[in-house]
Coordinates of C-alpha atoms in Angstrom, one line a residue:
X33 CA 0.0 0.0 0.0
X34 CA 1.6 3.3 -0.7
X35 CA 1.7 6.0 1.3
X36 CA 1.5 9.8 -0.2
X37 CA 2.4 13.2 1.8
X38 CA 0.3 16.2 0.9
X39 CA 2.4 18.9 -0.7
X40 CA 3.0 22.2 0.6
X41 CA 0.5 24.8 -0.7
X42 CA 2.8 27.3 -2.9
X43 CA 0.5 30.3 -1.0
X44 CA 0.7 29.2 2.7
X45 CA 3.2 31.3 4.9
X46 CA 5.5 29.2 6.8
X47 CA 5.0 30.1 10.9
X48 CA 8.4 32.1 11.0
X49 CA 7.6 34.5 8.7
X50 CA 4.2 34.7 10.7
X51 CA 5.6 35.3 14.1
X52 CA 8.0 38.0 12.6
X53 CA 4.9 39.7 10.5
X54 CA 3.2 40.2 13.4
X55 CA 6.2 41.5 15.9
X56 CA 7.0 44.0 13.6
X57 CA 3.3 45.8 13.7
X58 CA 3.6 45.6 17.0
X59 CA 6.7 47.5 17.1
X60 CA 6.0 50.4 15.1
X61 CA 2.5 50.1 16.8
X62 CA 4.9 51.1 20.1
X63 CA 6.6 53.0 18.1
X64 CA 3.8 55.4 17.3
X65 CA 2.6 55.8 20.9
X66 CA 6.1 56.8 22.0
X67 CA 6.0 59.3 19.5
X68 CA 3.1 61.3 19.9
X69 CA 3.3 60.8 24.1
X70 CA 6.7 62.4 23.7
X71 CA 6.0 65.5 21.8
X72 CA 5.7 68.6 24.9
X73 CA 2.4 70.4 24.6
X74 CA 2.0 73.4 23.3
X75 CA 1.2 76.7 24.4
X76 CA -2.3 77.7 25.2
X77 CA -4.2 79.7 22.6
X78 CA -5.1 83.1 24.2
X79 CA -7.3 85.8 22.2
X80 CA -4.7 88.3 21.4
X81 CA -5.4 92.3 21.6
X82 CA -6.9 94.0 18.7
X83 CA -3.9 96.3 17.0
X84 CA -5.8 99.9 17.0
X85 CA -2.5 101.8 15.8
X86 CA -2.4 103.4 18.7
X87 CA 0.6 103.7 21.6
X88 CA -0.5 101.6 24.6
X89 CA -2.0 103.9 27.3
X90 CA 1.1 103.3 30.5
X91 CA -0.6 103.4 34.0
X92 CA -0.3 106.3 35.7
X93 CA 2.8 106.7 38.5
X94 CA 4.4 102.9 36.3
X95 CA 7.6 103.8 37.6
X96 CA 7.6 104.7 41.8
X97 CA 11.1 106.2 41.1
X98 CA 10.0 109.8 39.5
X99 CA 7.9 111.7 41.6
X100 CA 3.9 112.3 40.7
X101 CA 3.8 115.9 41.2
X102 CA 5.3 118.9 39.9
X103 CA 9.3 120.1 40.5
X104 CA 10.7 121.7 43.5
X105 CA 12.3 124.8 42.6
X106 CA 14.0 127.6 44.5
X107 CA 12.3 129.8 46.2
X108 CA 11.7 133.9 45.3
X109 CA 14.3 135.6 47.8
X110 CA 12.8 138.5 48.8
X111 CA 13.1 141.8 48.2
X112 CA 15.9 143.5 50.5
X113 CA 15.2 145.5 53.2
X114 CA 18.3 148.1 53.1
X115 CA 18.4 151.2 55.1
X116 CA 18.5 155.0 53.6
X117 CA 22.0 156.1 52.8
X118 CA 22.8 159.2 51.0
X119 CA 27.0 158.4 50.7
X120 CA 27.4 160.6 47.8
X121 CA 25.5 163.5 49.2
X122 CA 29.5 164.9 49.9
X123 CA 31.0 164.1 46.9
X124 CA 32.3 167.7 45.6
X125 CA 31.4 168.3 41.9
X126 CA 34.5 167.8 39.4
X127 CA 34.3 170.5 38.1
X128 CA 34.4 169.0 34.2
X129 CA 32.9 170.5 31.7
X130 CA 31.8 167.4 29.8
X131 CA 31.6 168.0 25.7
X132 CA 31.1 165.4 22.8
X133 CA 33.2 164.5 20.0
X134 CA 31.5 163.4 17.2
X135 CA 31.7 160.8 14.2
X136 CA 29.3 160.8 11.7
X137 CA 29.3 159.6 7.5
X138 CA 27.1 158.2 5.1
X139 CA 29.0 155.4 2.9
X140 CA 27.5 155.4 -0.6
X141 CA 27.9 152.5 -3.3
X142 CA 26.9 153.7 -7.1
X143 CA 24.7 156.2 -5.6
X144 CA 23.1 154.4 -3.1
X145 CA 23.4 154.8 0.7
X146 CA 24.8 151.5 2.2
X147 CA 25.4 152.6 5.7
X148 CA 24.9 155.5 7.9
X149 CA 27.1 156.1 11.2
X150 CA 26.9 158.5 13.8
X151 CA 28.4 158.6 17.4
X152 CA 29.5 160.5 19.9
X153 CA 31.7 160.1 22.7
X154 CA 33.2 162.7 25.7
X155 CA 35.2 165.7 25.5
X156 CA 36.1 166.2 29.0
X157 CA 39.2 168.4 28.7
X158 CA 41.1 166.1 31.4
X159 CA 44.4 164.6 28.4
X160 CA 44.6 161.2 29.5
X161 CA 40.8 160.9 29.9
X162 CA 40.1 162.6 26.2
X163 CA 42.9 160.5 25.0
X164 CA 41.2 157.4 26.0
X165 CA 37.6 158.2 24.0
X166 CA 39.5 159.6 21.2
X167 CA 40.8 156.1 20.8
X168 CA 37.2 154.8 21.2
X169 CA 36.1 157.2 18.3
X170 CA 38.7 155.7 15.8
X171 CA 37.8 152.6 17.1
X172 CA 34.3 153.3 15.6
X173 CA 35.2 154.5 12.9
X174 CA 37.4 151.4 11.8
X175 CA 33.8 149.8 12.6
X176 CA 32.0 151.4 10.1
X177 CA 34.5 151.2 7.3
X178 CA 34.3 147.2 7.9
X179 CA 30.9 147.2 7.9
X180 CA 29.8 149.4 5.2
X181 CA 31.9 146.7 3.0
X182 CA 29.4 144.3 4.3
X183 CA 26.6 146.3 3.2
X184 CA 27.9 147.1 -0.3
X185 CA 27.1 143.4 -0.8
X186 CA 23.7 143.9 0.5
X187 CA 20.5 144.8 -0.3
X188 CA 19.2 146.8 3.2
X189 CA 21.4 150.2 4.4
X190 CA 23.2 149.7 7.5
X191 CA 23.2 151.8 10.1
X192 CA 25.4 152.4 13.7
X193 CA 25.0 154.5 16.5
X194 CA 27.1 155.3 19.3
X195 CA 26.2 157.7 22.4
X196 CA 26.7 157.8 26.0
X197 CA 25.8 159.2 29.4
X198 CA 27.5 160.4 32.5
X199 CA 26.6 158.7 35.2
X200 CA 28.5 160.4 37.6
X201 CA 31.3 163.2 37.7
X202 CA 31.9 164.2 41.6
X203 CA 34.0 162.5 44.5
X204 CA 36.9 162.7 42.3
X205 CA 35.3 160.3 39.6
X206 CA 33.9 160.3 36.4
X207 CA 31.8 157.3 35.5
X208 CA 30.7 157.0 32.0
X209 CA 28.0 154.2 30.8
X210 CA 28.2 154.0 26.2
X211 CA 26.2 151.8 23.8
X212 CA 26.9 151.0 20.1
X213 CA 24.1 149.9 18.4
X214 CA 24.2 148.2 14.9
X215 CA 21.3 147.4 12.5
X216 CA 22.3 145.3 9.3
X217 CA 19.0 143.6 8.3
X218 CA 17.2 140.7 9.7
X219 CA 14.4 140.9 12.5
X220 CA 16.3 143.4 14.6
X221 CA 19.6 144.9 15.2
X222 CA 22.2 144.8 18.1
X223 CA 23.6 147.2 21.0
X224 CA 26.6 146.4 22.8
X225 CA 27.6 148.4 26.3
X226 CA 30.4 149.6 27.6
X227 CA 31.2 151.8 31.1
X228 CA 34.2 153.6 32.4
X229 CA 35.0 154.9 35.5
X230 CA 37.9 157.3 35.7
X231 CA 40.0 158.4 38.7
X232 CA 40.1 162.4 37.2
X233 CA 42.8 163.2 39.1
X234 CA 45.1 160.4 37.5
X235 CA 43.2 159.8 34.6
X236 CA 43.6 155.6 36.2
X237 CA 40.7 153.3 34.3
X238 CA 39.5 151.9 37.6
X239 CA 38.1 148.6 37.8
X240 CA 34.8 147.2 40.7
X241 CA 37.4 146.2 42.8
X242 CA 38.9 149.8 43.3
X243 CA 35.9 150.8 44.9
X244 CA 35.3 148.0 47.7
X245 CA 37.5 147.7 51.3
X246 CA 36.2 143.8 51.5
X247 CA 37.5 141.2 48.7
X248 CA 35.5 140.5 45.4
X249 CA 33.7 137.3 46.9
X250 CA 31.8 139.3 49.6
X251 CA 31.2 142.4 47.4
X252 CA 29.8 140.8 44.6
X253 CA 27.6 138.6 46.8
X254 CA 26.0 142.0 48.2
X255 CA 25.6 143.4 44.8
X256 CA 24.0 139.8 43.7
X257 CA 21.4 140.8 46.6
X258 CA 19.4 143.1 44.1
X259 CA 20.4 141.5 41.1
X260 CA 18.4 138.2 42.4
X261 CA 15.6 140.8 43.6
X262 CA 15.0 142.5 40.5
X263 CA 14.6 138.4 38.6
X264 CA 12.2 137.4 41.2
X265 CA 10.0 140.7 40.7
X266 CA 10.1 140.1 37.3
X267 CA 10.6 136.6 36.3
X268 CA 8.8 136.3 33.6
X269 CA 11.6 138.8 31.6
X270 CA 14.6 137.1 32.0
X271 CA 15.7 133.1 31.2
X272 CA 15.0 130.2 33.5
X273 CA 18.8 130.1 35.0
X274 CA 19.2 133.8 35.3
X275 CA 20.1 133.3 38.6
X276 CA 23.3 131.3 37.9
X277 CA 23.6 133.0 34.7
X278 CA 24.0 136.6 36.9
X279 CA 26.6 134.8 39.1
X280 CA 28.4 132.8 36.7
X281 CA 28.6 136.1 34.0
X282 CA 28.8 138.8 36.6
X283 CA 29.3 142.1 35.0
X284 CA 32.9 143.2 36.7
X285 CA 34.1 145.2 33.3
X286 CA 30.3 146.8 33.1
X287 CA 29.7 148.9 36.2
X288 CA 29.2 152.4 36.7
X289 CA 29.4 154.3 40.0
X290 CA 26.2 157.0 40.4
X291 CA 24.8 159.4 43.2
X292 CA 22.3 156.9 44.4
X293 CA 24.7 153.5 44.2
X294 CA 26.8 151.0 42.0
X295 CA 24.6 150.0 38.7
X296 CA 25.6 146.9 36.9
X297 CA 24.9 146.4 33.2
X298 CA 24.0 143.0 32.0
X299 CA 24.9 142.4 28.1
X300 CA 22.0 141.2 25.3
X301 CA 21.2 137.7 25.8
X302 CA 23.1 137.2 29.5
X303 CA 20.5 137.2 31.5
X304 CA 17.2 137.4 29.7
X305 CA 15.8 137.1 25.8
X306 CA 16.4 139.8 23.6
X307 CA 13.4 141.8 24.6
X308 CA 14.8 142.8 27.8
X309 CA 17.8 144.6 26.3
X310 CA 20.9 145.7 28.3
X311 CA 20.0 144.9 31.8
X312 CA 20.8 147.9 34.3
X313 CA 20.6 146.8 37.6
X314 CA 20.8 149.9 40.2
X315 CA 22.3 148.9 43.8
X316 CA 21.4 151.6 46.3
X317 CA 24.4 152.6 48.5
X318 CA 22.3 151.2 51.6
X319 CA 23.5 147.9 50.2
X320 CA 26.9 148.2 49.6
X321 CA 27.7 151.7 52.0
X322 CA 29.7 149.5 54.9
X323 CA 32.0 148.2 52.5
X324 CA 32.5 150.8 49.8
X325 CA 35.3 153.3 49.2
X326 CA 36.1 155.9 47.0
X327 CA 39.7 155.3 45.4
X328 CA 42.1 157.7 46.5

């Protein structure tokens, strides 16, 4: 009797390849779940401001550091109180006969006027005094040559004045306060100030120190006294820092000695906007009559 074994079906997968078939779905199965468990979650979705174009509005007071209400400044000194002194009331008369020389000319170009001068400055009849303002009149007249060259090249006449006024002629002294002012166009023109105090019986240029028994740091601080007095009254007139401007540009080389007290002339643009001027501060002698002498 014979025996026959059934032949394996060409389609029929051997159990290996089974076993292995089914491990490796598994695997990337695992694989999958690893994945996706790993990955960190995201941020949360939050509903984000409308953009308006517009700066963000910061709370009021955001930083503690600055202070929430308005500046400390310095206050007003007050006016000072200074007695009634009459120091000059003495002073004999000089006895100077006070006269002007003149300048004056009208610079032409092709017919037309460019500049126009005129000034005048003292005749006093004392040499070394007239000697000095003699120099001061070629001074300006060296000034308007230059500058009527500048306005041959312009369009708009020029024009520059000079003049002055004695302040004080007695006690030995003669005290002499003088402006040049210059116009070459524009919005406005210029004025520049000058002052002179002579010894008369020298003919000596004497300076604010001449005039003062204590040293220059107590003397100016007195004379600062009514500077400060006249910003506060007015404070509107004169710039922000016109305090520490009128100490820091003190006007030494612009002083004049008076009958009623030392007056102190503050250049355009020192100590307030153009508007204001020369400043002319006038110390009364009840301010300053302790320490003040007259040169001998």
């Amino acid at each position: 009797m014979k025996t026959y074994r059934r032949a394996p079906s060409a389609h029929r997968e051997p159990w290996s390849q089974k076993a292995f078939a089914l491990f490796l779905l598994l695997f990337l199965c695992l694989a999958a779940c690893m994945k996706v468990s790993d990955t960190p979650p995201g941020p949360e979705q939050t509903d984000m401001p409308p953009v308006s174009g517009e700066d963000p509005v910061l709370p009021v007071n955001s930083d503690p550091s600055e202070p929430s209400g308005p500046l400390e400044t310095d206050p007003p000194s007050p006016p000072p109180a200074y007695p009634s002194v009459e120091l000059a009331a003495e002073w004999a008369d000089n006895g100077l006969s006070v006269g002007r020389t003149s300048y004056q000319n009208t610079f032409k170009q092709g017919g037309a006027e460019t500049l126009t001068a005129d000034g005048s400055f003292p005749q006093t009849g004392a040499a070394v005094i007239d000697a000095y303002y003699a120099g001061c009149r070629d001074d300006f007249e060296r000034l308007c040559e230059a500058r009527a060259e500048d306005a041959a090249r312009d369009t708009t006449p020029y024009r520059i004045d000079a003049d002055f006024t004695v302040e004080c002629s007695a006690g030995g002294i003669l005290s002499v306060s003088r402006h040049i002012s210059q116009f070459s166009g524009g919005a406005h023109g210029s004025t520049a100030v000058y002052c002179e105090t002579f010894s008369v019986g020298t003919g000596r240029l004497l300076t604010l120190d001449d005039f003062f028994a204590a040293g220059r740091e107590e003397y100016t601080a007195r004379l600062l006294e009514s500077v400060l007095a006249v910003i506060d009254a007015r404070p509107g007139e004169f710039w922000p820092d016109a305090k520490q401007l009128a100490e820091d540009l003190f006007p030494y080389d612009t002083f004049c000695i008076t009958k009623d007290g030392v007056s102190l002339f503050f250049p355009e643009y020192n100590i307030a906007p153009f508007a204001a001027g020369t400043v002319r501060v006038d110390v009364p002698w009840g301010a300053v009559a302790d320490i003040f002498t007259l040169p001998g």
